[in-house]
PDB file of C-alpha atoms in Angstrom:
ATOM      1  CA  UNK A  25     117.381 117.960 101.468  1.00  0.00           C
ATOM      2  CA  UNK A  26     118.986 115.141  99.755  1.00  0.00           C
ATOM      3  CA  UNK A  27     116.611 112.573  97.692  1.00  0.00           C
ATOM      4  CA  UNK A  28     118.245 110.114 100.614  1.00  0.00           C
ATOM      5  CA  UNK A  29     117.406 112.640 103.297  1.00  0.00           C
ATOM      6  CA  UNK A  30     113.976 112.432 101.742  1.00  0.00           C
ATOM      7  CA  UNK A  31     113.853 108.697 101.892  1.00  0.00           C
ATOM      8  CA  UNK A  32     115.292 108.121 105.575  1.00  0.00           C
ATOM      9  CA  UNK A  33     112.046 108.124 107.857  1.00  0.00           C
ATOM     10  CA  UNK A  34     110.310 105.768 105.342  1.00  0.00           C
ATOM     11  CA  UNK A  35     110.014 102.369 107.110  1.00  0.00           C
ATOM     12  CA  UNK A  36     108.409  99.208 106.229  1.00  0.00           C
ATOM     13  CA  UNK A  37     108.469  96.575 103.868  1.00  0.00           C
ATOM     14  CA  UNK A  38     107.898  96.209  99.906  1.00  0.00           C
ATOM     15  CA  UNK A  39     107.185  93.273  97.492  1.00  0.00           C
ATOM     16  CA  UNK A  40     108.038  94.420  94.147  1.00  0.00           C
ATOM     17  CA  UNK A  41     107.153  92.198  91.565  1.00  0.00           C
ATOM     18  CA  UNK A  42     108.753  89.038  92.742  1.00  0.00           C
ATOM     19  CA  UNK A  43     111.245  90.216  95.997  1.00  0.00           C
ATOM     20  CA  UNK A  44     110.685  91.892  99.275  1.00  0.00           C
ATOM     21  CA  UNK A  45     112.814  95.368  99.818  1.00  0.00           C
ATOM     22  CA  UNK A  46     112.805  98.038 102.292  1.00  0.00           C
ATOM     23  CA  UNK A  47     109.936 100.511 101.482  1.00  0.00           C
ATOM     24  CA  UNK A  48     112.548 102.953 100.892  1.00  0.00           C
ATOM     25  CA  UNK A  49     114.338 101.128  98.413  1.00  0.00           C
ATOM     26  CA  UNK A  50     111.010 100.119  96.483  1.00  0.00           C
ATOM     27  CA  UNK A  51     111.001 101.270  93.012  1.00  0.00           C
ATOM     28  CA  UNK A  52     109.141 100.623  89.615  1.00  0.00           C
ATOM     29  CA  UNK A  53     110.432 101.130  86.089  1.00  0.00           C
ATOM     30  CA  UNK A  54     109.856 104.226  85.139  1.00  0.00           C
ATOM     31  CA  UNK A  55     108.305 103.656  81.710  1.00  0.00           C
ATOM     32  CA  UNK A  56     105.760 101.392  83.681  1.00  0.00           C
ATOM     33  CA  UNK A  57     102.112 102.505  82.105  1.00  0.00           C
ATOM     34  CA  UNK A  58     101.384 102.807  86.008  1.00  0.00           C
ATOM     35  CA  UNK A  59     103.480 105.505  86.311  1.00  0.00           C
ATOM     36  CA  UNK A  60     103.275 107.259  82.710  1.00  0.00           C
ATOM     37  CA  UNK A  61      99.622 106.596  82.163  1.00  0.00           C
ATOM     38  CA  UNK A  62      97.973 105.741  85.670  1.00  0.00           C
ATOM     39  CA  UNK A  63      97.129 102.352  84.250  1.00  0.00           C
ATOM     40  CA  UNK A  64      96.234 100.710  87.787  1.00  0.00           C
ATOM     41  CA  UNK A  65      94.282  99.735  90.067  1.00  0.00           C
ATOM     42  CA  UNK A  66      94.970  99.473  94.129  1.00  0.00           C
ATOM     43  CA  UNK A  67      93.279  98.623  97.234  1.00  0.00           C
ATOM     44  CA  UNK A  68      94.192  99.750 100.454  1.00  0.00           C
ATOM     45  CA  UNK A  69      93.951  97.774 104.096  1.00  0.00           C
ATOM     46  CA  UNK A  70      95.182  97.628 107.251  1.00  0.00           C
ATOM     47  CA  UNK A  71      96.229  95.744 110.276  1.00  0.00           C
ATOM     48  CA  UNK A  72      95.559  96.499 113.746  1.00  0.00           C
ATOM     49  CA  UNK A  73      97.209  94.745 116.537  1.00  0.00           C
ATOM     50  CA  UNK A  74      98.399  91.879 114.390  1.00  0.00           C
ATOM     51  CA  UNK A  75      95.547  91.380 112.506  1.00  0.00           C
ATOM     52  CA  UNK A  76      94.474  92.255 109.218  1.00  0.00           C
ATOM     53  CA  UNK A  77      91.221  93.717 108.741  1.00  0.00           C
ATOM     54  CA  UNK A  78      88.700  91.892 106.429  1.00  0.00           C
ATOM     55  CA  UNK A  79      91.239  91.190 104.451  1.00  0.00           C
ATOM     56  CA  UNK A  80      88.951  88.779 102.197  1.00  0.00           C
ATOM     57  CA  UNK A  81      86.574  91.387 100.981  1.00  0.00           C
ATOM     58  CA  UNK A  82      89.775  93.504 100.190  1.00  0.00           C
ATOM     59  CA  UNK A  83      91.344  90.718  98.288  1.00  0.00           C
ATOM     60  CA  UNK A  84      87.602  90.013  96.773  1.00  0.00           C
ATOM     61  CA  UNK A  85      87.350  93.847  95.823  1.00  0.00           C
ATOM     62  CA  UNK A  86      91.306  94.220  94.505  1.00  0.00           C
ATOM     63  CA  UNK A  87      90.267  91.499  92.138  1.00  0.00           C
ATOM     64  CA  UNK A  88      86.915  92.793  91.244  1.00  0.00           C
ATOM     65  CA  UNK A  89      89.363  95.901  89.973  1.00  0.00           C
ATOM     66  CA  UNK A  90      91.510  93.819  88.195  1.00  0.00           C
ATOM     67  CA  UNK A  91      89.027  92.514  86.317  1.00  0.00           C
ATOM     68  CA  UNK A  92      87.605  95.765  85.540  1.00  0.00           C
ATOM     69  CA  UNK A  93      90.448  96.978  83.836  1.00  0.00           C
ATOM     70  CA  UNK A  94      91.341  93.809  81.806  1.00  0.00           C
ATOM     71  CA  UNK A  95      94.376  93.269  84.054  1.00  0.00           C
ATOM     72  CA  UNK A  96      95.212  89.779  85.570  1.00  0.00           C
ATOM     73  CA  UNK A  97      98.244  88.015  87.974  1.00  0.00           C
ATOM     74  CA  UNK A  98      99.495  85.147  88.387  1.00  0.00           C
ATOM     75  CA  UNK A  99      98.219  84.919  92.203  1.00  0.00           C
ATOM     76  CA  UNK A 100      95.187  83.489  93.547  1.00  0.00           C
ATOM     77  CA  UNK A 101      93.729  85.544  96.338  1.00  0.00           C
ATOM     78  CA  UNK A 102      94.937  83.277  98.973  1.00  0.00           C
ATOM     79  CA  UNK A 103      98.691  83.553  96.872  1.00  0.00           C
ATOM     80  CA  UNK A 104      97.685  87.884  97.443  1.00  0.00           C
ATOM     81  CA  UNK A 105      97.127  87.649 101.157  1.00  0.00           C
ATOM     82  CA  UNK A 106     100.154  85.630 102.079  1.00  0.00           C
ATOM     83  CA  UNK A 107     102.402  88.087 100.115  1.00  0.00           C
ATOM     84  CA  UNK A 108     100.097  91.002 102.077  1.00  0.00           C
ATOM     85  CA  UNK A 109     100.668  89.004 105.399  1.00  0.00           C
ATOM     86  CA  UNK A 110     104.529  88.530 104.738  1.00  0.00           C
ATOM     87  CA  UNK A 111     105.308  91.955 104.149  1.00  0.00           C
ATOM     88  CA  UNK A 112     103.480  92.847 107.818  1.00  0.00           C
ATOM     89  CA  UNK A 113     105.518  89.857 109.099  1.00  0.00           C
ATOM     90  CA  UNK A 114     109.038  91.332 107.913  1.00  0.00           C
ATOM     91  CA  UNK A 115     107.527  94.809 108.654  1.00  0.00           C
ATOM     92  CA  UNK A 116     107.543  93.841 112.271  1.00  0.00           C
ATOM     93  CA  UNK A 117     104.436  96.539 112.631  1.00  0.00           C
ATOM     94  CA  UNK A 118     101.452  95.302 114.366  1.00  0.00           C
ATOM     95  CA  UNK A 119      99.608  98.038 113.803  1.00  0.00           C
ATOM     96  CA  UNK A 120     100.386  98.502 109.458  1.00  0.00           C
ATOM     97  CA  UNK A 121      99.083 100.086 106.882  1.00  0.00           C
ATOM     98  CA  UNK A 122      98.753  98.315 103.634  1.00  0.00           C
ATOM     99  CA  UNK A 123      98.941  99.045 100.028  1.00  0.00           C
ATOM    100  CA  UNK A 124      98.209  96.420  96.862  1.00  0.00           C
ATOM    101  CA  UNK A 125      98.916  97.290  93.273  1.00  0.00           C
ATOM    102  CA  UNK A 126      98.757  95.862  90.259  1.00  0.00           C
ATOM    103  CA  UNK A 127     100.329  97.815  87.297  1.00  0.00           C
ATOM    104  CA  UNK A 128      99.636  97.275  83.757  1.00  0.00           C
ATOM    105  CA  UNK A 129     103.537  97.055  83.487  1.00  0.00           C
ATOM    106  CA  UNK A 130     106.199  97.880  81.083  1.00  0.00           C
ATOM    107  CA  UNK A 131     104.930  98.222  77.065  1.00  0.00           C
ATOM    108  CA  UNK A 132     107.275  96.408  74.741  1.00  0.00           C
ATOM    109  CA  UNK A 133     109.231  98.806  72.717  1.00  0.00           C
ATOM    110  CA  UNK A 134     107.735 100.733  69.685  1.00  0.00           C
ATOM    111  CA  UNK A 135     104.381  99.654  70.590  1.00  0.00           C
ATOM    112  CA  UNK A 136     101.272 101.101  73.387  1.00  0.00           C
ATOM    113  CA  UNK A 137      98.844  98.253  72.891  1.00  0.00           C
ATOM    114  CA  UNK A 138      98.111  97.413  76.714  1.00  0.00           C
ATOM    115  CA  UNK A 139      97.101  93.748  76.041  1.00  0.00           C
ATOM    116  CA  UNK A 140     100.918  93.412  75.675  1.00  0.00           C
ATOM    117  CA  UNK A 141     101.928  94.387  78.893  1.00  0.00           C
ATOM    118  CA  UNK A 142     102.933  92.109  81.857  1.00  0.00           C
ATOM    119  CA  UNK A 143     101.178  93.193  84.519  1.00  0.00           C
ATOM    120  CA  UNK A 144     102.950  93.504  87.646  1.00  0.00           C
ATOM    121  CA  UNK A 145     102.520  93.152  91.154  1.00  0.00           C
ATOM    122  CA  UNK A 146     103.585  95.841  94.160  1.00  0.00           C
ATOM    123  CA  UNK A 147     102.732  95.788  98.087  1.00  0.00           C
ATOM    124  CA  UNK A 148     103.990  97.234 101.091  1.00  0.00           C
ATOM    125  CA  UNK A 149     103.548  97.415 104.718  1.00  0.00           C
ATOM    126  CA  UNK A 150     104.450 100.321 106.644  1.00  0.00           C
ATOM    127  CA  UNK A 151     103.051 102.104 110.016  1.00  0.00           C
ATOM    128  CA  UNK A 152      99.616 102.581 110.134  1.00  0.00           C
ATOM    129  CA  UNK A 153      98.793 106.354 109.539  1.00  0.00           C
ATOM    130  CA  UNK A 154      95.460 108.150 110.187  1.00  0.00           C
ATOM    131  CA  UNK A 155      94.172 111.085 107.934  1.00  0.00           C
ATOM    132  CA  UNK A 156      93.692 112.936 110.589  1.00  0.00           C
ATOM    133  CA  UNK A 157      95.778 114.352 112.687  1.00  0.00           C
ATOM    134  CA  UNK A 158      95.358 113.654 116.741  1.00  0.00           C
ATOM    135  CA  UNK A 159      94.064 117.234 117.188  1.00  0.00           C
ATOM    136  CA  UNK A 160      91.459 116.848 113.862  1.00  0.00           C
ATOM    137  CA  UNK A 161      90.756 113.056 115.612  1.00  0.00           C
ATOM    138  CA  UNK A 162      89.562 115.203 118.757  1.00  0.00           C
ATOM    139  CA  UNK A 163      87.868 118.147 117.887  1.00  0.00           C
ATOM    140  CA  UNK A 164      86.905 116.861 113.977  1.00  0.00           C
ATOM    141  CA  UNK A 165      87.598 118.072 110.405  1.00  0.00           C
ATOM    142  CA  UNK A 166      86.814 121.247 109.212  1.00  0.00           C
ATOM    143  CA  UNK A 167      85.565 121.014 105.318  1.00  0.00           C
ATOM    144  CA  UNK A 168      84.492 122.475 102.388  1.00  0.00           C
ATOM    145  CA  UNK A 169      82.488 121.743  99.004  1.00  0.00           C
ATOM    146  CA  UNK A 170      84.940 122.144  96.406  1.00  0.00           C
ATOM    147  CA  UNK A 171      84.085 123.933  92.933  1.00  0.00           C
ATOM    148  CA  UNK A 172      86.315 121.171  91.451  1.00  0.00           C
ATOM    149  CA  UNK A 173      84.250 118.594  90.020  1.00  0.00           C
ATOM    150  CA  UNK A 174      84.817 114.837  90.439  1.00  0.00           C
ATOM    151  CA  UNK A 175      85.971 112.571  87.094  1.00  0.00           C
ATOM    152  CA  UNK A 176      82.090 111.325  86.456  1.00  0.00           C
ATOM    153  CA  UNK A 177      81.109 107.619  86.368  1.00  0.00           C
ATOM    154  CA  UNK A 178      81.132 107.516  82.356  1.00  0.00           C
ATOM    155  CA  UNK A 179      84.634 108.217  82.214  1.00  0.00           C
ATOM    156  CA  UNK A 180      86.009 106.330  84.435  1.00  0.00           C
ATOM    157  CA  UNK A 181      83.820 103.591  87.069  1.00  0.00           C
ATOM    158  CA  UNK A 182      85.073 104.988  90.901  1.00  0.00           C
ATOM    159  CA  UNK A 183      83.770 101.639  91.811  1.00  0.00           C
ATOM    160  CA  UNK A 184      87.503 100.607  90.258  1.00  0.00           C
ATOM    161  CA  UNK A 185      89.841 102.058  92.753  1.00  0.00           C
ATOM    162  CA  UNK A 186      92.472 103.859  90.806  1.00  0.00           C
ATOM    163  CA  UNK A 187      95.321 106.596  90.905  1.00  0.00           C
ATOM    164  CA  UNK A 188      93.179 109.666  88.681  1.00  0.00           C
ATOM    165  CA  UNK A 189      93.739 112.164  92.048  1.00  0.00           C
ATOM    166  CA  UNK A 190      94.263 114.852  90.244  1.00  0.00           C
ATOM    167  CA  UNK A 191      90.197 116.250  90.854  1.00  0.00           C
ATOM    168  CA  UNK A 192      90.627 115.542  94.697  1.00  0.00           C
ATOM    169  CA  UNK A 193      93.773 117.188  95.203  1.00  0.00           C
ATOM    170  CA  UNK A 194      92.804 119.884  93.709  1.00  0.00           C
ATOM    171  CA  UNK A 195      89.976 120.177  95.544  1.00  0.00           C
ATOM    172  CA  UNK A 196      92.375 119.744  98.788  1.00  0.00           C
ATOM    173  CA  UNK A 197      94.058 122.831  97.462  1.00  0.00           C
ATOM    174  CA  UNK A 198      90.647 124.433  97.470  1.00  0.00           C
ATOM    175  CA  UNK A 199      90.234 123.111 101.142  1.00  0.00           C
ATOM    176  CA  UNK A 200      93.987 124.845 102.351  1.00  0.00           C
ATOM    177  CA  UNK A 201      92.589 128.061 100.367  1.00  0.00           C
ATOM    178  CA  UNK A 202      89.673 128.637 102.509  1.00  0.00           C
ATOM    179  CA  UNK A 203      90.815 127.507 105.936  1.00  0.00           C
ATOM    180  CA  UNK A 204      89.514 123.933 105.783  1.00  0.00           C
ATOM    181  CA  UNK A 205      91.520 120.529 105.775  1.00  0.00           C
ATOM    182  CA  UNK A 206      89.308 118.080 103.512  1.00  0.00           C
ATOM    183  CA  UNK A 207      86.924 118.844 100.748  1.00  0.00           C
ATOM    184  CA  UNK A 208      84.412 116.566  99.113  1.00  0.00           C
ATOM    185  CA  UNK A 209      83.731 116.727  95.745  1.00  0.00           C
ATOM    186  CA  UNK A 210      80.779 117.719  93.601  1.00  0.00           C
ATOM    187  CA  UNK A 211      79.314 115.805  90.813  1.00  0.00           C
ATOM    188  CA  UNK A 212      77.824 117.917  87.870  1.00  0.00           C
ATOM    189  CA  UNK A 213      74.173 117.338  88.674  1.00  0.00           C
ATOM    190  CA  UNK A 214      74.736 119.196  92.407  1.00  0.00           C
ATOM    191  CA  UNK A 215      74.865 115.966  94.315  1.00  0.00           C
ATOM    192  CA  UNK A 216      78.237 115.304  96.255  1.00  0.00           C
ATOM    193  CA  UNK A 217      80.286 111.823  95.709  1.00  0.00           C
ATOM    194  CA  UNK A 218      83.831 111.750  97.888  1.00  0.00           C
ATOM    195  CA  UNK A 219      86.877 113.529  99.289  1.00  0.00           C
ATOM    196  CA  UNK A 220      90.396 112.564  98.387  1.00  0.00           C
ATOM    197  CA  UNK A 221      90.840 109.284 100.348  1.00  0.00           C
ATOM    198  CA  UNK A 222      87.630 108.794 102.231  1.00  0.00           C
ATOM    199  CA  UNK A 223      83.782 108.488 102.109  1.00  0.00           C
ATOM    200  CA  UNK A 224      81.341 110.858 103.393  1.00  0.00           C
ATOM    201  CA  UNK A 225      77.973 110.067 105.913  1.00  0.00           C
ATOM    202  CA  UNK A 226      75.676 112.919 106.600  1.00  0.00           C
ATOM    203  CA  UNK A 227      73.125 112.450 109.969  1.00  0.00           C
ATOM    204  CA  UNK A 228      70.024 114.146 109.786  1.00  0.00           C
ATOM    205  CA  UNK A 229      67.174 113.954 112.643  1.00  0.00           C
ATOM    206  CA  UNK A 230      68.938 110.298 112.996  1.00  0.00           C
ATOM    207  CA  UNK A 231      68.896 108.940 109.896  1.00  0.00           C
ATOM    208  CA  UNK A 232      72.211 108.338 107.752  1.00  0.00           C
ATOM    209  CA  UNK A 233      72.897 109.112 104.083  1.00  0.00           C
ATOM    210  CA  UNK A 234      75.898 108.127 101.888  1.00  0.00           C
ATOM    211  CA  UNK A 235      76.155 108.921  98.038  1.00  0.00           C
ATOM    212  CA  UNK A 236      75.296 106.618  95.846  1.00  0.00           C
ATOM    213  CA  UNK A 237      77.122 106.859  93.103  1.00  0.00           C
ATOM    214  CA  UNK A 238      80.396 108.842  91.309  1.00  0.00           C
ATOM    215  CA  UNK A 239      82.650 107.362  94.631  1.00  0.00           C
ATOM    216  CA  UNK A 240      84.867 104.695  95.536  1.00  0.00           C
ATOM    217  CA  UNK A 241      82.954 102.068  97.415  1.00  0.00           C
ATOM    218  CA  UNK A 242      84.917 101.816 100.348  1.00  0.00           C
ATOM    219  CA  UNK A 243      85.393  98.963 102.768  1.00  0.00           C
ATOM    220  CA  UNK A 244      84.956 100.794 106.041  1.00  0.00           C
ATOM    221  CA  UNK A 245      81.745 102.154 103.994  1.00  0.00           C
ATOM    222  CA  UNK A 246      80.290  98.755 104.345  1.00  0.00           C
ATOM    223  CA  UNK A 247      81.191  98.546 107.744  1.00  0.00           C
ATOM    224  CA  UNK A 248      79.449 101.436 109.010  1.00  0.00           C
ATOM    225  CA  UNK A 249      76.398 100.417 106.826  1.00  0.00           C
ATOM    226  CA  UNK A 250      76.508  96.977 108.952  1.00  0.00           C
ATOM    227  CA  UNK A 251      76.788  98.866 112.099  1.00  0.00           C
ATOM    228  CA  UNK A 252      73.743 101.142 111.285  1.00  0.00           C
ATOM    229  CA  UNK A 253      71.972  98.106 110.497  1.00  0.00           C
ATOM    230  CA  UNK A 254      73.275  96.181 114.133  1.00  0.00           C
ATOM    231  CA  UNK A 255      71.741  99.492 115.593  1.00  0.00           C
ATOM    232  CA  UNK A 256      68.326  99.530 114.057  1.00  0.00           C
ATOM    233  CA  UNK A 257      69.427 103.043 111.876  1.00  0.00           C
ATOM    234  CA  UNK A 258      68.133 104.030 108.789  1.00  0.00           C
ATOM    235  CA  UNK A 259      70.951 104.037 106.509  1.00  0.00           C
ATOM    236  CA  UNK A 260      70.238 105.291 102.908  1.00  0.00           C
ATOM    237  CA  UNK A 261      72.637 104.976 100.209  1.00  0.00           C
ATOM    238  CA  UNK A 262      71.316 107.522  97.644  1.00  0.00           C
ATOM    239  CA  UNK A 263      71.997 110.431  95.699  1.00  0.00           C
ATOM    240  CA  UNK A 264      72.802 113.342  98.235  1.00  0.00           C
ATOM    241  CA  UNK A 265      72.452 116.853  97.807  1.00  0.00           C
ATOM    242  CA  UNK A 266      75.204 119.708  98.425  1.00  0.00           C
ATOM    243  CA  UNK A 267      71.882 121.217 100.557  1.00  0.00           C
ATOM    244  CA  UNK A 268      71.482 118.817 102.276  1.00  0.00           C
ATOM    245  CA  UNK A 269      75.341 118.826 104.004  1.00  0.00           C
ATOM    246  CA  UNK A 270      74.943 121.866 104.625  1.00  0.00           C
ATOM    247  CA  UNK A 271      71.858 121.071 106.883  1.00  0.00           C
ATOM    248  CA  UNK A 272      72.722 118.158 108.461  1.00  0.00           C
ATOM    249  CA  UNK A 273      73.056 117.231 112.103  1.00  0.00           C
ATOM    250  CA  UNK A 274      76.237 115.423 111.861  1.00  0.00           C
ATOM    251  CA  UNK A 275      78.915 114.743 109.200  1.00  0.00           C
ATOM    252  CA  UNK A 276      81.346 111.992 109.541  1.00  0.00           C
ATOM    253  CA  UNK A 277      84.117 110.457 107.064  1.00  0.00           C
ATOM    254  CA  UNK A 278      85.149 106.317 106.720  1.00  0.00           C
ATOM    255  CA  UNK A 279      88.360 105.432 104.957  1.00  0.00           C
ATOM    256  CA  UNK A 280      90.983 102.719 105.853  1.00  0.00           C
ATOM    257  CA  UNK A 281      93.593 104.907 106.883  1.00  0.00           C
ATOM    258  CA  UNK A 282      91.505 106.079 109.995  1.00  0.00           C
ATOM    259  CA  UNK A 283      88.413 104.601 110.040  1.00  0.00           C
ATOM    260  CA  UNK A 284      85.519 107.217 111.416  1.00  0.00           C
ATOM    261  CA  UNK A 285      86.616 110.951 111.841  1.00  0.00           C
ATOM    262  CA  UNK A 286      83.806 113.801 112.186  1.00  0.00           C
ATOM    263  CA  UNK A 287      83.527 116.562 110.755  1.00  0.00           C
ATOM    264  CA  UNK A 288      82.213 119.638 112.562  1.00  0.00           C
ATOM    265  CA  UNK A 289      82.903 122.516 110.591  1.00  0.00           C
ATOM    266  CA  UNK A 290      81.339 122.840 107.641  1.00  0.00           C
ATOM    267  CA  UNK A 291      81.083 125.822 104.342  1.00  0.00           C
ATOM    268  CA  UNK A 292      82.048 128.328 107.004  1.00  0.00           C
ATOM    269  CA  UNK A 293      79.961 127.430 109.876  1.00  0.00           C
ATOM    270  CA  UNK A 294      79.872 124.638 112.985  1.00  0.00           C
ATOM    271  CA  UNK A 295      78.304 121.390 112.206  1.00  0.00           C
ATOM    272  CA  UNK A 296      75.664 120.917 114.697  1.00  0.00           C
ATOM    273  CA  UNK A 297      77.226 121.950 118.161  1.00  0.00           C
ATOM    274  CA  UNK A 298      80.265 122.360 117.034  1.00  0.00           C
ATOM    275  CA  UNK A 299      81.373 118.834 118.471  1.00  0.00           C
ATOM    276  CA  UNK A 300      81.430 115.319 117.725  1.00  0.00           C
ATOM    277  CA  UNK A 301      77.319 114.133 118.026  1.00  0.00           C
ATOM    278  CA  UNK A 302      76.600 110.994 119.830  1.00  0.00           C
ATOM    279  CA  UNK A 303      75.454 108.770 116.293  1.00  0.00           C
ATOM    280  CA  UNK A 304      79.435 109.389 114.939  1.00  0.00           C
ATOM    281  CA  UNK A 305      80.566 108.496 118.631  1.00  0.00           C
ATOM    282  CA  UNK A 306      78.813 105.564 118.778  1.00  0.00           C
ATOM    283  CA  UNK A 307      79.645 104.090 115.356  1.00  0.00           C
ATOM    284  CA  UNK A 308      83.320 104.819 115.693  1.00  0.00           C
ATOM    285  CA  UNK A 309      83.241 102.843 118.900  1.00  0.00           C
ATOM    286  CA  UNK A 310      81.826 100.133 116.879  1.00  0.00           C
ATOM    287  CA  UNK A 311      84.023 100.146 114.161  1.00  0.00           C
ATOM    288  CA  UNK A 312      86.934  99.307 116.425  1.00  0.00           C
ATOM    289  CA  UNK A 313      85.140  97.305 118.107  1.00  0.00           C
ATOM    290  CA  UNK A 314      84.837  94.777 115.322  1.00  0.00           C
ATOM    291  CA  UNK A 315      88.419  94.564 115.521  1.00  0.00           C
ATOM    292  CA  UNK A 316      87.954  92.346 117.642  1.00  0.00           C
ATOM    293  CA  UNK A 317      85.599  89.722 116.041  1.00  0.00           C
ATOM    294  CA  UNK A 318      87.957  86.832 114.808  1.00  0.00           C
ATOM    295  CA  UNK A 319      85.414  86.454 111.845  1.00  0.00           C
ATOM    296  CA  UNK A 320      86.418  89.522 110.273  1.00  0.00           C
ATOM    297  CA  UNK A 321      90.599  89.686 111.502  1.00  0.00           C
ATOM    298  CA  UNK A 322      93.136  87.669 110.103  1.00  0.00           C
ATOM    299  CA  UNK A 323      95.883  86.906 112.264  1.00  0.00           C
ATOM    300  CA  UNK A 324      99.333  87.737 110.428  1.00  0.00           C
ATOM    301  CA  UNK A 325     101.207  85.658 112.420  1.00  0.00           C
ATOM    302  CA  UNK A 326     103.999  87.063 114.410  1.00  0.00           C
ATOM    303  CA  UNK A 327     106.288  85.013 115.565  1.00  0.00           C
ATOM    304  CA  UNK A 328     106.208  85.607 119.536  1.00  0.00           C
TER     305      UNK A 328
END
């Protein structure tokens, strides 16, 4: 297959550091420390029947990274959101998937110092995608523990959303070795922290749990804490235990490509029943539910 060949089924729309170009024909420099170093920071959202969803606390969060990493733009957040809603606009998808960068940019030559780098904006729209597949959507994810360890807190804050993959797709590799399709990933002290694009809930004797620490602090992670709390559920964000997966009633993920999938095979052996329980039923259909509260969807603005 020809790199065009490769490109072809790509659709959407791009804003590359100033202009809007088809998603396939998006590129960076190459010698941008995004791509030669992984100097950057992202945030991911989407939009679901023409409306983007809380798309402030993304913004608030993508800028929170920023920050983090010493990086700045010449955007305000509203200045970010109307270059997010655009590329939806000229996307012409209601239903969108939606990536922010911002890149510490292009080192001037002979020198790495990053504080000389212009740091660059990137976005793109394209059709919203699910990590699981319509079949894993039904009958849930099957899953592992990985032996591969995820890049710890002192190296590098996960609260900072960032490119390092390398940990969770290995682990994924782990996952396709022993049967499974995700893996979450251990921390060195035996707790467990994330899997390679998503968040992780155990459910035990109806109580929820989600790790405290050593993850990404996801979006639709807040959203399901909010829902536990509209539903009178304990929900504990704490340290969790590799043991205590393996014991628990139900298992569910949260990400933004998705929202709530279940997982009901676990280390080898059925999660519960075997099937989706009624606590990860319930809070998926509350999840999309609250795409329909105007308080927390931005209209893009399609022209009708």
């Amino acid at each position: 297959m020809t790199p065009e060949e490769e490109l072809a089924p790509i659709r959407g729309v791009a804003y590359m550091d100033g202009r809007f170009v088809p998603l396939a024909e998006a590129a960076i420099p190459v010698v941008d420390r995004g791509f030669v170093r992984s100097d950057v920071t992202y945030d991911a959202l989407h939009a679901w029947k023409g409306r983007i969803f809380r798309l402030d606390d993304h913004i608030a969060r993508f800028e929170a990274s920023m920050r983090g990493l010493r990086m700045s733009l010449p955007h305000s957040g509203a200045d970010i959101a109307a270059i997010l809603k655009e590329c939806v606009r000229r996307s012409g998808f209601r239903d969108a998937f939606i990536m922010v960068i911002c890149s510490r940019g292009v080192p001037p030559p002979g020198t790495r110092d990053p504080r000389l780098c212009r740091n660059r904006l990137y976005a793109w729209a394209q059709p919203f995608m699910n990590i699981a597949e319509p079949r894993q959507q039904a009958e849930g994810f099957r899953m592992i523990l990985a032996r591969t360890q995820r890049i710890p807190s002192e190296s590098l804050d996960q609260r900072i959303k960032n490119f390092h993959w390398l940990d969770l797709t290995m682990g994924l590799f782990e996952a396709y070795e022993r049967d499974a399709t995700v893996a979450i990933l251990p921390a060195a002290d035996g707790t467990i922290t994330e899997g390679p694009g998503f968040n992780i809930f155990i459910v035990k004797d109806g109580v929820l749990a989600t790790p405290a620490r050593g993850m990404f602090e996801g979006i639709t992670r807040r959203t399901v804490t909010e829902i536990a709390a509209d539903l009178q559920l304990r929900c504990e964000i704490r340290a969790v235990r590799a043991e205590e997966v393996l014991a628990a009633d139900e298992i569910f993920t949260s990400t933004t490509a998705g929202g709530i999938n279940a997982v009901t095979w676990y280390e080898g052996r059925p999660v519960g029943d075997g099937r989706l329980g009624p606590i990860t039923r319930r809070i998926h259909d509350l999840y999309w539910r609250r795409h329909e509260d105007p308080a927390l969807n931005t209209p893009v603005g399609f022209a009708d």
